[in-house]
Amino acid sequence: MDRDRGEGRDGNGGPATGTEDGSVEETPQSAAAGDAVPRVLHSFVDAIPTPTLACDPETHAIRAANAPAADLLGRDRGTLTLMGLSDLGEGVATVDGDPIDAAGGGDPIDAAVDAASDADGVARVEWSVGAAPRRRLELACHETTIAERTWLIAGLTDVTDRVTAEEGLRSQLRVVDAIAATIPAALFQCTAGGTLSRWNDRLTADTGYGDEELSETALTSLFDEESRDAVAETLRSVYRRGTGAECEATLLTRSGERVPYRLSLGPVTDGDEVVGAVGVGEDVTDASLREERLAVLTRVLRHNFRNDLNVVTGFTERAAAEVEDPAVVAELERVVDTAERLLRVGETSRRVERLLADRPTPRPTDLAGAVGEALASLPPELRERADVEVDVPDGITVSAIGYLAEAIAELVDNAIRHNDADRPAVSVTAAELPSESWTSLVIADDGQGIPPAERAVLTGEETPLEHASGLGLWYVNWIVTAAGGGFDIGESKAGGTRIEIELRTADGE
């Protein structure tokens, strides 16, 4: 390749002499080389505002370069006209990232440019330039005729930022794919139209469909007719509100099997616009069977438990009425008290079952209203035998689930029922904490305090023989923590029990 073009040129790399019609007067050296460059080619390249080179279409020797190209490549134009395209860089690839193989061990840039010469239009390739920091350039080549001769015009663009961003995105996608392959649940992405665009292997395993069958399939079509509307409404909710939503549905597999399925969906946004959705799907067959069997078992046990204890209570009360020995009467009354306590445990278990089945979400709740509702729900005979002092200011709104009144009632009930005083004293007080984002609700009494075994229920330190009696405290604890609150048991100033519930103040969330 003859690239000795340094002599006989002006400051712009053009020929030193020329005629008025745009042709050149060849020097003896350039005439011998047979590659004189017309002045109009330099004018053509200089008129282009972006980095541009003009090359010999056969040898790829650079014959003209404009100032933007010299700045981009870090070489003066005279030096560039002594070089060929293959001298500019390395690591050549198509714009899609595929490496270009040079036939016969030639230069890959030359191979890419030759491909451009054989094709209609523009061929684009990329290659790396410089040592540190390295830059990525895009070369767009096309042939054109200037001064009755064909020239290869190459436009240059610095695409380093774009390539760096794409590499970062590819790295993130690899991480996402690794996570998707690891999580034991179906992960998928939907377009704005509700069709599947990406998914992991777990979804193909759950549905029985291959990747080609799932591609651009509507998410709703994977479910049976009875639950399809619920899935569609969940999707619409995500797109319309831009927030997460979930539903229970029945997956209809490729083989026709019906699988209980739980879907959790969330929005994919571009600015303020929802452009798609991501979702997690979980086969809940085992959980559904377990919950169903436990529900049946609980109902049967609770029914038999209640009926048998009512029988025990009735016969014991009648026996106590017929007995004259005070010691025996006291023992029979203790039997009645124990049976009634077990009945209350059964009732609490029913409420716990309902709480776990509902899975309620926190909402703003008027604390004074919840306390009033709790006290009104107490049995009248229990409420009348105690002095209950209430100091809960109006206007305090806390974040709580809908069972807060039941939790307060459980604590006040315990404070009265398990108090040996002739007339138990119970206080219910509330105050917003200095942080202004939390509210403290305290129920205190003057009883004998909660036994250590009862407190151990909440710390997981109870023994197998002690755990049943703390079910009411568990119930309260679950209600409070379901809204992100805290629950603490201590000693009151009167020597009894002090239970503090901390709830987020709704305005401070």
Short mmCIF file of C-alpha atoms in Angstrom, two decimals:
data_model
loop_
_atom_site.label_atom_id
_atom_site.label_comp_id
_atom_site.label_asym_id
_atom_site.label_seq_id
_atom_site.Cartn_x
_atom_site.Cartn_y
_atom_site.Cartn_z
CA MET A 1 0.00 0.00 0.00
CA ASP A 2 1.56 3.35 -1.08
CA ARG A 3 0.95 5.93 1.67
CA ASP A 4 3.94 8.27 1.10
CA ARG A 5 1.80 11.40 0.67
CA GLY A 6 3.63 13.84 2.93
CA GLU A 7 5.46 15.84 0.27
CA GLY A 8 3.97 18.26 -2.25
CA ARG A 9 0.88 19.17 -0.11
CA ASP A 10 -0.39 22.37 1.42
CA GLY A 11 -1.11 22.93 5.08
CA ASN A 12 -4.46 21.13 4.82
CA GLY A 13 -2.94 17.99 3.35
CA GLY A 14 -4.01 18.94 -0.20
CA PRO A 15 -1.85 19.06 -3.35
CA ALA A 16 0.47 22.05 -3.65
CA THR A 17 -0.65 22.98 -7.14
CA GLY A 18 -3.84 22.65 -9.11
CA THR A 19 -5.87 24.01 -12.02
CA GLU A 20 -8.99 26.13 -11.98
CA ASP A 21 -11.25 23.24 -13.04
CA GLY A 22 -10.49 21.34 -9.82
CA SER A 23 -7.93 18.96 -11.23
CA VAL A 24 -4.37 18.87 -9.92
CA GLU A 25 -1.00 19.42 -11.32
CA GLU A 26 0.88 16.26 -10.38
CA THR A 27 4.38 16.47 -9.02
CA PRO A 28 6.78 13.97 -10.57
CA GLN A 29 6.57 11.87 -7.37
CA SER A 30 2.75 11.84 -7.21
CA ALA A 31 2.47 11.24 -10.96
CA ALA A 32 4.70 8.23 -10.61
CA ALA A 33 2.49 6.96 -7.81
CA GLY A 34 -0.61 7.56 -9.89
CA ASP A 35 -2.67 8.73 -6.91
CA ALA A 36 -2.95 12.53 -7.22
CA VAL A 37 -5.73 13.96 -5.04
CA PRO A 38 -8.09 16.55 -6.62
CA ARG A 39 -8.46 19.80 -4.73
CA VAL A 40 -12.25 19.41 -4.79
CA LEU A 41 -11.97 16.29 -2.61
CA HIS A 42 -10.31 18.34 0.13
CA SER A 43 -13.00 21.00 -0.23
CA PHE A 44 -15.71 18.34 -0.04
CA VAL A 45 -14.28 16.79 3.14
CA ASP A 46 -13.62 20.19 4.76
CA ALA A 47 -17.25 21.20 4.18
CA ILE A 48 -18.53 18.31 6.32
CA PRO A 49 -18.94 19.46 9.96
CA THR A 50 -18.44 16.01 11.49
CA PRO A 51 -15.19 13.95 11.54
CA THR A 52 -14.67 12.63 7.98
CA LEU A 53 -11.95 10.87 6.00
CA ALA A 54 -11.64 10.29 2.25
CA CYS A 55 -9.82 7.09 1.26
CA ASP A 56 -8.68 5.17 -1.75
CA PRO A 57 -11.41 2.51 -2.22
CA GLU A 58 -8.88 -0.17 -3.15
CA THR A 59 -5.97 0.41 -0.77
CA HIS A 60 -7.90 2.21 2.00
CA ALA A 61 -5.09 4.78 2.17
CA ILE A 62 -6.32 8.05 3.68
CA ARG A 63 -6.15 10.85 1.08
CA ALA A 64 -7.96 13.67 2.86
CA ALA A 65 -9.09 14.44 6.43
CA ASN A 66 -11.00 17.34 7.90
CA ALA A 67 -10.19 19.17 11.14
CA PRO A 68 -12.86 17.40 13.27
CA ALA A 69 -11.35 14.03 12.25
CA ALA A 70 -7.87 15.20 13.21
CA ASP A 71 -9.15 16.36 16.61
CA LEU A 72 -11.02 13.10 17.21
CA LEU A 73 -8.08 10.89 16.27
CA GLY A 74 -5.46 13.08 17.96
CA ARG A 75 -3.27 13.42 14.83
CA ASP A 76 -2.69 16.30 12.42
CA ARG A 77 -4.14 15.99 8.94
CA GLY A 78 -0.76 15.67 7.28
CA THR A 79 0.04 12.63 9.41
CA LEU A 80 -3.35 11.06 8.72
CA THR A 81 -2.74 11.23 4.96
CA LEU A 82 0.34 9.06 5.49
CA MET A 83 -1.81 6.33 7.08
CA GLY A 84 -4.42 3.81 6.14
CA LEU A 85 -7.69 2.89 7.88
CA SER A 86 -6.08 -0.26 9.27
CA ASP A 87 -3.57 1.90 11.19
CA LEU A 88 -6.28 3.67 13.20
CA GLY A 89 -7.36 1.05 15.73
CA GLU A 90 -8.02 -2.52 16.79
CA GLY A 91 -10.77 -4.78 18.08
CA VAL A 92 -13.10 -4.25 15.16
CA ALA A 93 -16.73 -5.36 15.50
CA THR A 94 -20.07 -4.66 13.89
CA VAL A 95 -22.37 -2.22 15.64
CA ASP A 96 -24.20 -5.26 17.03
CA GLY A 97 -21.01 -6.30 18.81
CA ASP A 98 -20.12 -9.25 16.55
CA PRO A 99 -16.35 -9.51 15.82
CA ILE A 100 -15.26 -9.20 12.19
CA ASP A 101 -12.98 -11.94 10.87
CA ALA A 102 -10.49 -10.96 8.21
CA ALA A 103 -10.14 -13.60 5.49
CA GLY A 104 -6.61 -14.88 4.96
CA GLY A 105 -5.25 -13.16 8.05
CA GLY A 106 -5.80 -9.61 6.70
CA ASP A 107 -6.75 -6.56 8.70
CA PRO A 108 -10.30 -6.62 10.14
CA ILE A 109 -10.90 -2.95 9.37
CA ASP A 110 -10.00 -3.57 5.76
CA ALA A 111 -12.31 -6.60 5.76
CA ALA A 112 -15.17 -4.50 7.14
CA VAL A 113 -14.63 -1.72 4.63
CA ASP A 114 -14.43 -4.21 1.76
CA ALA A 115 -17.80 -5.51 2.85
CA ALA A 116 -19.09 -1.96 2.60
CA SER A 117 -17.77 -1.69 -0.94
CA ASP A 118 -19.68 -4.80 -1.95
CA ALA A 119 -22.96 -3.76 -0.37
CA ASP A 120 -25.56 -1.17 -1.23
CA GLY A 121 -25.65 1.80 1.14
CA VAL A 122 -23.62 2.34 4.31
CA ALA A 123 -21.74 -0.23 6.38
CA ARG A 124 -21.05 0.57 10.03
CA VAL A 125 -18.30 -0.92 12.17
CA GLU A 126 -16.76 -0.05 15.53
CA TRP A 127 -13.20 -0.26 16.83
CA SER A 128 -11.08 0.81 19.78
CA VAL A 129 -8.64 3.73 19.70
CA GLY A 130 -5.93 4.83 22.13
CA ALA A 131 -4.25 3.25 25.09
CA ALA A 132 -5.66 4.84 28.25
CA PRO A 133 -8.37 5.81 28.40
CA ARG A 134 -9.54 3.74 25.45
CA ARG A 135 -12.28 5.11 23.24
CA ARG A 136 -14.74 3.35 21.01
CA LEU A 137 -15.33 4.81 17.53
CA GLU A 138 -17.94 4.02 14.90
CA LEU A 139 -16.94 4.08 11.24
CA ALA A 140 -19.65 4.60 8.63
CA CYS A 141 -18.36 3.94 5.08
CA HIS A 142 -19.89 4.57 1.67
CA GLU A 143 -18.53 5.15 -1.82
CA THR A 144 -19.15 8.28 -3.85
CA THR A 145 -17.82 9.85 -7.07
CA ILE A 146 -15.87 13.11 -6.89
CA ALA A 147 -13.98 14.64 -9.85
CA GLU A 148 -14.85 11.59 -11.98
CA ARG A 149 -13.26 9.20 -9.54
CA THR A 150 -14.66 6.87 -6.89
CA TRP A 151 -13.67 7.61 -3.31
CA LEU A 152 -14.43 5.87 -0.04
CA ILE A 153 -15.89 8.41 2.39
CA ALA A 154 -15.68 7.39 6.06
CA GLY A 155 -17.58 9.23 8.78
CA LEU A 156 -16.32 8.90 12.36
CA THR A 157 -18.36 9.05 15.61
CA ASP A 158 -17.18 8.69 19.20
CA VAL A 159 -19.56 6.12 20.74
CA THR A 160 -17.57 5.48 23.94
CA ASP A 161 -20.35 6.69 26.26
CA ARG A 162 -22.96 4.62 24.46
CA VAL A 163 -20.83 1.48 24.51
CA THR A 164 -19.98 1.98 28.19
CA ALA A 165 -23.67 2.36 29.01
CA GLU A 166 -24.53 -0.75 27.00
CA GLU A 167 -21.84 -2.75 28.77
CA GLY A 168 -23.22 -1.58 32.12
CA LEU A 169 -26.72 -2.58 31.05
CA ARG A 170 -25.52 -5.99 29.90
CA SER A 171 -23.81 -6.45 33.25
CA GLN A 172 -27.02 -5.57 35.07
CA LEU A 173 -28.99 -7.95 32.89
CA ARG A 174 -26.57 -10.75 33.74
CA VAL A 175 -27.15 -10.06 37.42
CA VAL A 176 -30.92 -10.02 36.90
CA ASP A 177 -30.76 -13.29 34.96
CA ALA A 178 -28.68 -14.86 37.75
CA ILE A 179 -31.23 -13.73 40.34
CA ALA A 180 -34.11 -14.95 38.21
CA ALA A 181 -32.47 -18.36 37.84
CA THR A 182 -31.87 -18.63 41.59
CA ILE A 183 -35.22 -17.54 43.01
CA PRO A 184 -37.57 -20.53 43.47
CA ALA A 185 -40.51 -18.68 41.94
CA ALA A 186 -41.68 -17.68 38.48
CA LEU A 187 -40.42 -14.23 37.45
CA PHE A 188 -41.68 -12.48 34.35
CA GLN A 189 -42.07 -9.13 32.62
CA CYS A 190 -45.07 -7.90 30.64
CA THR A 191 -45.38 -5.19 28.03
CA ALA A 192 -47.82 -2.30 28.35
CA GLY A 193 -50.29 -4.51 26.48
CA GLY A 194 -50.06 -7.27 29.07
CA THR A 195 -48.08 -9.76 26.96
CA LEU A 196 -45.04 -11.65 28.22
CA SER A 197 -41.66 -10.29 27.13
CA ARG A 198 -39.22 -11.98 29.55
CA TRP A 199 -39.43 -14.85 32.04
CA ASN A 200 -37.31 -17.33 33.91
CA ASP A 201 -37.21 -21.11 33.65
CA ARG A 202 -39.55 -21.53 36.59
CA LEU A 203 -42.44 -20.05 34.60
CA THR A 204 -41.86 -22.50 31.76
CA ALA A 205 -41.75 -25.34 34.30
CA ASP A 206 -44.96 -24.20 36.02
CA THR A 207 -46.92 -23.68 32.80
CA GLY A 208 -45.45 -26.50 30.71
CA TYR A 209 -45.03 -24.13 27.75
CA GLY A 210 -41.74 -23.56 25.92
CA ASP A 211 -40.11 -20.20 25.32
CA GLU A 212 -41.52 -19.87 21.79
CA GLU A 213 -45.04 -20.57 23.02
CA LEU A 214 -44.77 -18.04 25.86
CA SER A 215 -43.32 -15.28 23.66
CA GLU A 216 -45.80 -12.40 23.30
CA THR A 217 -48.50 -14.49 25.00
CA ALA A 218 -51.08 -12.57 27.05
CA LEU A 219 -50.53 -13.18 30.76
CA THR A 220 -54.26 -13.65 31.31
CA SER A 221 -54.38 -16.54 28.82
CA LEU A 222 -52.31 -18.69 31.21
CA PHE A 223 -55.19 -18.85 33.72
CA ASP A 224 -58.58 -20.53 33.71
CA GLU A 225 -61.75 -18.66 32.80
CA GLU A 226 -62.90 -18.32 36.41
CA SER A 227 -59.78 -16.41 37.49
CA ARG A 228 -58.83 -14.71 34.22
CA ASP A 229 -60.84 -11.59 35.04
CA ALA A 230 -59.09 -11.27 38.41
CA VAL A 231 -55.68 -11.40 36.73
CA ALA A 232 -56.78 -8.83 34.13
CA GLU A 233 -58.09 -6.49 36.84
CA THR A 234 -54.84 -6.82 38.80
CA LEU A 235 -52.86 -5.87 35.69
CA ARG A 236 -55.16 -2.91 35.02
CA SER A 237 -54.72 -1.76 38.60
CA VAL A 238 -50.92 -1.79 38.22
CA TYR A 239 -51.03 0.13 34.94
CA ARG A 240 -53.65 2.60 36.13
CA ARG A 241 -52.34 3.37 39.63
CA GLY A 242 -48.65 2.67 39.16
CA THR A 243 -48.54 0.61 42.37
CA GLY A 244 -48.16 -3.08 43.17
CA ALA A 245 -51.09 -5.48 43.36
CA GLU A 246 -51.63 -9.19 43.92
CA CYS A 247 -54.30 -11.82 43.41
CA GLU A 248 -55.03 -15.51 43.77
CA ALA A 249 -55.72 -17.34 40.51
CA THR A 250 -55.77 -20.81 38.97
CA LEU A 251 -52.98 -21.51 36.48
CA LEU A 252 -54.05 -23.69 33.55
CA THR A 253 -51.00 -25.68 32.41
CA ARG A 254 -50.32 -26.93 28.91
CA SER A 255 -51.48 -30.39 29.96
CA GLY A 256 -54.74 -29.02 31.36
CA GLU A 257 -53.80 -29.25 35.04
CA ARG A 258 -55.25 -26.56 37.32
CA VAL A 259 -52.71 -25.14 39.78
CA PRO A 260 -53.51 -22.70 42.63
CA TYR A 261 -51.29 -19.69 41.93
CA ARG A 262 -50.44 -16.47 43.73
CA LEU A 263 -49.50 -13.49 41.56
CA SER A 264 -47.72 -10.35 42.76
CA LEU A 265 -47.37 -7.60 40.14
CA GLY A 266 -45.56 -4.26 40.11
CA PRO A 267 -45.16 -1.41 37.59
CA VAL A 268 -42.26 -0.70 35.23
CA THR A 269 -42.09 3.06 34.76
CA ASP A 270 -40.44 5.47 32.36
CA GLY A 271 -40.68 8.82 34.07
CA ASP A 272 -44.33 9.20 35.07
CA GLU A 273 -45.55 6.67 32.53
CA VAL A 274 -46.16 2.98 33.29
CA VAL A 275 -44.68 1.08 30.35
CA GLY A 276 -45.03 -2.47 31.60
CA ALA A 277 -45.20 -4.75 34.61
CA VAL A 278 -43.03 -7.27 36.41
CA GLY A 279 -44.44 -10.15 38.34
CA VAL A 280 -43.75 -13.04 40.66
CA GLY A 281 -45.83 -16.20 40.41
CA GLU A 282 -45.88 -18.93 43.03
CA ASP A 283 -47.44 -22.38 42.98
CA VAL A 284 -49.34 -22.51 46.29
CA THR A 285 -50.72 -26.01 45.92
CA ASP A 286 -49.00 -27.31 49.06
CA ALA A 287 -49.84 -24.20 51.06
CA SER A 288 -53.48 -24.31 49.95
CA LEU A 289 -53.84 -27.96 50.90
CA ARG A 290 -52.17 -27.34 54.24
CA GLU A 291 -54.35 -24.31 54.99
CA GLU A 292 -57.50 -26.18 53.97
CA ARG A 293 -56.68 -29.19 56.14
CA LEU A 294 -55.70 -27.01 59.09
CA ALA A 295 -58.91 -25.01 58.76
CA VAL A 296 -61.00 -28.20 58.78
CA LEU A 297 -59.03 -29.58 61.73
CA THR A 298 -59.36 -26.32 63.64
CA ARG A 299 -63.12 -26.09 63.06
CA VAL A 300 -63.70 -29.68 64.17
CA LEU A 301 -61.49 -29.40 67.25
CA ARG A 302 -62.90 -26.03 68.24
CA HIS A 303 -66.49 -27.29 67.87
CA ASN A 304 -65.86 -30.43 69.92
CA PHE A 305 -63.69 -28.50 72.37
CA ARG A 306 -66.40 -25.91 72.99
CA ASN A 307 -69.23 -28.40 73.26
CA ASP A 308 -67.38 -30.72 75.64
CA LEU A 309 -66.23 -27.85 77.86
CA ASN A 310 -69.79 -26.52 78.04
CA VAL A 311 -70.87 -29.97 79.22
CA VAL A 312 -68.09 -30.00 81.83
CA THR A 313 -69.05 -26.52 83.03
CA GLY A 314 -72.75 -27.33 83.24
CA PHE A 315 -72.32 -30.55 85.22
CA THR A 316 -69.71 -29.01 87.51
CA GLU A 317 -71.92 -26.02 88.35
CA ARG A 318 -74.83 -28.36 89.15
CA ALA A 319 -72.59 -30.53 91.32
CA ALA A 320 -71.32 -27.46 93.18
CA ALA A 321 -74.90 -26.45 93.91
CA GLU A 322 -75.62 -29.86 95.49
CA VAL A 323 -72.46 -30.09 97.61
CA GLU A 324 -72.31 -28.62 101.10
CA ASP A 325 -68.61 -29.09 101.82
CA PRO A 326 -66.93 -25.68 101.23
CA ALA A 327 -63.62 -27.28 100.21
CA VAL A 328 -65.29 -29.40 97.56
CA VAL A 329 -67.30 -26.42 96.34
CA ALA A 330 -64.06 -24.42 95.97
CA GLU A 331 -62.49 -27.22 93.93
CA LEU A 332 -65.55 -27.46 91.68
CA GLU A 333 -65.53 -23.70 91.14
CA ARG A 334 -61.88 -23.98 90.15
CA VAL A 335 -62.89 -26.58 87.57
CA VAL A 336 -65.49 -24.15 86.18
CA ASP A 337 -62.94 -21.31 86.06
CA THR A 338 -60.46 -23.54 84.22
CA ALA A 339 -63.08 -24.65 81.72
CA GLU A 340 -64.11 -21.06 81.06
CA ARG A 341 -60.46 -20.09 80.56
CA LEU A 342 -60.03 -22.88 78.04
CA LEU A 343 -63.17 -21.71 76.26
CA ARG A 344 -61.63 -18.26 75.98
CA VAL A 345 -58.45 -19.83 74.58
CA GLY A 346 -60.59 -21.56 71.96
CA GLU A 347 -62.24 -18.26 71.09
CA THR A 348 -58.86 -16.55 70.84
CA SER A 349 -57.63 -19.31 68.51
CA ARG A 350 -60.62 -18.60 66.27
CA ARG A 351 -59.69 -14.94 66.13
CA VAL A 352 -56.05 -15.78 65.42
CA GLU A 353 -57.13 -18.04 62.56
CA ARG A 354 -59.23 -15.21 61.11
CA LEU A 355 -56.35 -12.73 61.46
CA LEU A 356 -53.88 -15.01 59.67
CA ALA A 357 -56.39 -15.76 56.88
CA ASP A 358 -57.26 -12.08 56.27
CA ARG A 359 -53.67 -10.78 55.98
CA PRO A 360 -54.92 -7.19 56.57
CA THR A 361 -52.94 -4.11 55.60
CA PRO A 362 -52.33 -1.08 57.86
CA ARG A 363 -54.56 1.97 57.50
CA PRO A 364 -55.03 5.28 59.37
CA THR A 365 -56.98 4.59 62.58
CA ASP A 366 -58.39 6.98 65.18
CA LEU A 367 -56.80 5.80 68.43
CA ALA A 368 -59.44 7.23 70.79
CA GLY A 369 -62.15 5.54 68.70
CA ALA A 370 -60.33 2.20 68.85
CA VAL A 371 -60.03 2.43 72.66
CA GLY A 372 -63.72 3.29 72.99
CA GLU A 373 -64.67 0.36 70.77
CA ALA A 374 -62.46 -1.97 72.82
CA LEU A 375 -64.01 -0.99 76.16
CA ALA A 376 -67.54 -1.25 74.75
CA SER A 377 -66.86 -4.83 73.60
CA LEU A 378 -65.95 -6.08 77.11
CA PRO A 379 -68.51 -8.25 78.92
CA PRO A 380 -70.65 -5.90 81.06
CA GLU A 381 -70.13 -7.91 84.27
CA LEU A 382 -66.35 -7.74 83.79
CA ARG A 383 -66.35 -4.03 83.01
CA GLU A 384 -68.50 -3.21 86.05
CA ARG A 385 -66.21 -4.86 88.60
CA ALA A 386 -63.18 -2.71 87.77
CA ASP A 387 -62.17 0.94 87.71
CA VAL A 388 -60.89 1.74 84.23
CA GLU A 389 -59.31 5.17 83.78
CA VAL A 390 -58.89 6.37 80.19
CA ASP A 391 -56.65 9.25 79.11
CA VAL A 392 -56.41 9.09 75.31
CA PRO A 393 -56.45 12.52 73.61
CA ASP A 394 -58.70 13.01 70.61
CA GLY A 395 -57.10 13.60 67.22
CA ILE A 396 -54.33 10.98 67.37
CA THR A 397 -54.32 8.92 64.20
CA VAL A 398 -52.11 5.85 64.07
CA SER A 399 -51.26 3.30 61.41
CA ALA A 400 -52.86 0.00 62.42
CA ILE A 401 -54.70 -2.97 61.00
CA GLY A 402 -58.43 -3.32 61.59
CA TYR A 403 -58.01 -5.54 64.66
CA LEU A 404 -56.48 -2.88 66.93
CA ALA A 405 -59.64 -2.57 69.08
CA GLU A 406 -59.60 -6.34 69.67
CA ALA A 407 -55.95 -6.18 70.81
CA ILE A 408 -56.74 -3.39 73.29
CA ALA A 409 -59.81 -5.28 74.55
CA GLU A 410 -57.69 -8.42 75.07
CA LEU A 411 -55.20 -6.50 77.21
CA VAL A 412 -57.85 -4.73 79.33
CA ASP A 413 -59.76 -8.03 79.75
CA ASN A 414 -56.59 -9.73 81.00
CA ALA A 415 -55.80 -6.82 83.34
CA ILE A 416 -59.21 -7.17 85.02
CA ARG A 417 -59.74 -10.93 84.86
CA HIS A 418 -56.30 -11.92 86.19
CA ASN A 419 -56.33 -9.42 89.06
CA ASP A 420 -56.85 -10.61 92.66
CA ALA A 421 -57.83 -7.17 93.97
CA ASP A 422 -61.40 -6.68 95.19
CA ARG A 423 -61.81 -3.90 92.62
CA PRO A 424 -59.05 -3.92 89.99
CA ALA A 425 -57.69 -0.58 88.77
CA VAL A 426 -56.70 -0.32 85.11
CA SER A 427 -55.42 2.73 83.23
CA VAL A 428 -55.35 3.24 79.47
CA THR A 429 -53.21 6.20 78.44
CA ALA A 430 -51.76 7.44 75.15
CA ALA A 431 -49.35 10.14 74.06
CA GLU A 432 -47.47 11.11 70.94
CA LEU A 433 -43.75 10.56 71.42
CA PRO A 434 -41.30 13.47 70.97
CA SER A 435 -40.22 12.14 67.57
CA GLU A 436 -43.77 12.99 66.34
CA SER A 437 -43.76 9.86 64.22
CA TRP A 438 -44.72 7.38 66.95
CA THR A 439 -47.53 7.12 69.49
CA SER A 440 -47.37 5.22 72.77
CA LEU A 441 -50.43 3.42 74.17
CA VAL A 442 -50.01 2.03 77.73
CA ILE A 443 -52.32 -0.39 79.57
CA ALA A 444 -51.32 -0.70 83.24
CA ASP A 445 -52.93 -2.46 86.22
CA ASP A 446 -52.43 -3.04 89.94
CA GLY A 447 -52.53 -6.84 89.81
CA GLN A 448 -49.87 -9.40 90.57
CA GLY A 449 -48.15 -9.06 87.18
CA ILE A 450 -47.72 -11.48 84.32
CA PRO A 451 -45.81 -14.64 85.30
CA PRO A 452 -42.38 -15.13 83.67
CA ALA A 453 -43.71 -18.09 81.71
CA GLU A 454 -46.32 -15.83 80.10
CA ARG A 455 -43.70 -13.22 79.13
CA ALA A 456 -41.44 -15.95 77.73
CA VAL A 457 -44.09 -16.68 75.11
CA LEU A 458 -43.16 -13.48 73.30
CA THR A 459 -39.43 -14.09 73.48
CA GLY A 460 -39.52 -17.71 72.37
CA GLU A 461 -38.15 -18.95 75.71
CA GLU A 462 -41.24 -20.86 76.88
CA THR A 463 -41.11 -24.59 77.61
CA PRO A 464 -43.45 -27.05 75.86
CA LEU A 465 -45.70 -27.14 78.93
CA GLU A 466 -46.11 -23.38 79.23
CA HIS A 467 -46.92 -22.08 75.76
CA ALA A 468 -50.73 -22.40 75.51
CA SER A 469 -51.65 -19.80 78.11
CA GLY A 470 -49.91 -17.02 76.19
CA LEU A 471 -52.07 -17.23 73.06
CA GLY A 472 -53.84 -13.96 73.87
CA LEU A 473 -50.50 -12.14 74.13
CA TRP A 474 -49.41 -13.66 70.83
CA TYR A 475 -52.62 -12.40 69.27
CA VAL A 476 -51.98 -8.87 70.50
CA ASN A 477 -48.35 -9.01 69.41
CA TRP A 478 -49.28 -10.12 65.87
CA ILE A 479 -51.84 -7.33 65.53
CA VAL A 480 -49.34 -4.68 66.63
CA THR A 481 -46.36 -5.91 64.61
CA ALA A 482 -48.49 -6.36 61.47
CA ALA A 483 -48.54 -2.56 61.26
CA GLY A 484 -44.84 -2.17 62.05
CA GLY A 485 -45.43 -1.38 65.70
CA GLY A 486 -43.72 -2.50 68.89
CA PHE A 487 -44.90 -4.41 71.97
CA ASP A 488 -43.26 -4.38 75.41
CA ILE A 489 -44.17 -5.88 78.81
CA GLY A 490 -42.96 -4.35 82.05
CA GLU A 491 -43.99 -3.61 85.64
CA SER A 492 -46.42 -0.84 86.51
CA LYS A 493 -45.89 1.70 89.29
CA ALA A 494 -48.53 -0.16 91.32
CA GLY A 495 -46.57 -3.39 91.04
CA GLY A 496 -48.80 -4.91 88.39
CA THR A 497 -48.35 -5.24 84.67
CA ARG A 498 -47.51 -2.42 82.28
CA ILE A 499 -47.90 -3.17 78.56
CA GLU A 500 -46.79 -0.52 76.07
CA ILE A 501 -47.78 -0.55 72.42
CA GLU A 502 -45.91 1.75 70.06
CA LEU A 503 -47.64 2.57 66.76
CA ARG A 504 -46.59 4.77 63.91
CA THR A 505 -48.41 8.08 63.89
CA ALA A 506 -50.20 8.20 60.53
CA ASP A 507 -49.01 11.74 59.72
CA GLY A 508 -45.42 10.75 60.52
CA GLU A 509 -45.21 7.80 58.10
#
